[in-house]
Amino acid sequence: VIDTDQLKLHGNTGCNIINGEITIDSNKHHAIQFENITSTRKMCPNINRETALLVALEETVSIKLIDDNHINLIDNKGTAVVALKRLNLSQD
């Protein structure tokens, strides 16, 4: 979950739980950073994939809006490091 109202990051990497903070620079176009990311430390079968996701989040400096339900996280070289799709979760 990327909660821009609360400036919080929370999720599951497939094995571990992550939490972090979000910084949005309103003076820059689509600027966002994920900071102070913490993770549980379970040993996972696909730990390299999980590590790559955490590194990508830390390297993110902006977003690129693809459409109303898709964004890419962009690093400082302009490379898309993560593609995200919005999920509409039920409040039930």
XYZ file of C-alpha atoms in Angstrom:
92
model
C 0.000 0.000 0.000
C 1.335 3.385 -0.987
C -0.662 5.762 1.171
C 0.067 9.271 -0.072
C -2.379 10.811 2.425
C -0.564 9.304 5.426
C 2.855 9.305 3.659
C 3.312 5.629 4.540
C 4.397 2.501 2.689
C 3.193 -0.905 3.860
C 3.177 -4.246 2.149
C 4.280 -7.785 1.675
C 7.189 -8.626 -0.597
C 5.975 -12.185 -1.058
C 7.636 -13.353 2.131
C 8.490 -10.415 4.397
C 6.450 -7.460 5.622
C 7.763 -3.985 4.745
C 6.977 -0.562 6.148
C 8.375 2.828 5.303
C 7.805 6.502 4.846
C 7.025 8.465 1.697
C 8.387 11.889 0.829
C 6.692 13.863 -1.931
C 8.389 16.996 -3.255
C 5.592 19.193 -4.587
C 8.190 21.483 -6.205
C 9.219 18.710 -8.616
C 6.976 17.000 -11.153
C 5.840 13.570 -9.824
C 8.721 13.393 -7.309
C 8.463 10.668 -4.664
C 10.910 8.855 -2.418
C 10.525 5.838 -0.172
C 12.567 6.201 2.991
C 13.264 4.432 6.264
C 12.099 1.148 4.807
C 12.097 -1.664 7.340
C 11.469 -5.326 6.697
C 10.944 -8.483 8.672
C 13.891 -10.828 8.174
C 12.533 -14.222 7.238
C 14.669 -16.350 4.956
C 12.741 -16.698 1.727
C 13.149 -18.945 -1.307
C 13.241 -15.950 -3.697
C 15.277 -13.598 -1.522
C 17.102 -12.112 -4.542
C 13.798 -10.947 -6.039
C 12.766 -9.447 -2.711
C 16.099 -7.679 -2.325
C 15.768 -6.271 -5.860
C 12.345 -4.841 -4.977
C 13.662 -3.175 -1.822
C 16.605 -1.674 -3.723
C 14.257 -0.433 -6.460
C 12.037 1.273 -3.882
C 15.054 2.962 -2.315
C 16.266 4.143 -5.748
C 12.898 5.601 -6.779
C 12.854 9.370 -7.305
C 9.645 9.858 -9.302
C 6.623 8.187 -10.818
C 5.370 7.979 -14.368
C 1.606 7.799 -14.726
C 0.687 5.205 -17.352
C -3.099 5.387 -16.884
C -5.580 5.643 -13.992
C -4.591 2.199 -12.694
C -0.901 1.855 -13.583
C 2.276 3.724 -12.639
C 5.979 3.095 -13.018
C 8.501 3.946 -10.328
C 11.448 5.738 -11.926
C 15.060 5.920 -10.716
C 17.431 8.893 -11.084
C 18.556 7.635 -14.525
C 14.976 7.770 -15.830
C 14.649 3.981 -15.837
C 11.416 2.296 -14.773
C 12.421 0.068 -11.861
C 8.958 -1.140 -10.763
C 5.575 -1.282 -12.512
C 2.550 -1.029 -10.226
C -1.129 -1.750 -10.780
C -3.865 -0.314 -8.553
C -5.960 -2.896 -6.756
C -9.460 -2.046 -5.597
C -9.649 -3.791 -2.256
C -12.989 -4.366 -0.635
C -13.555 -2.658 2.711
C -15.598 -5.656 3.965
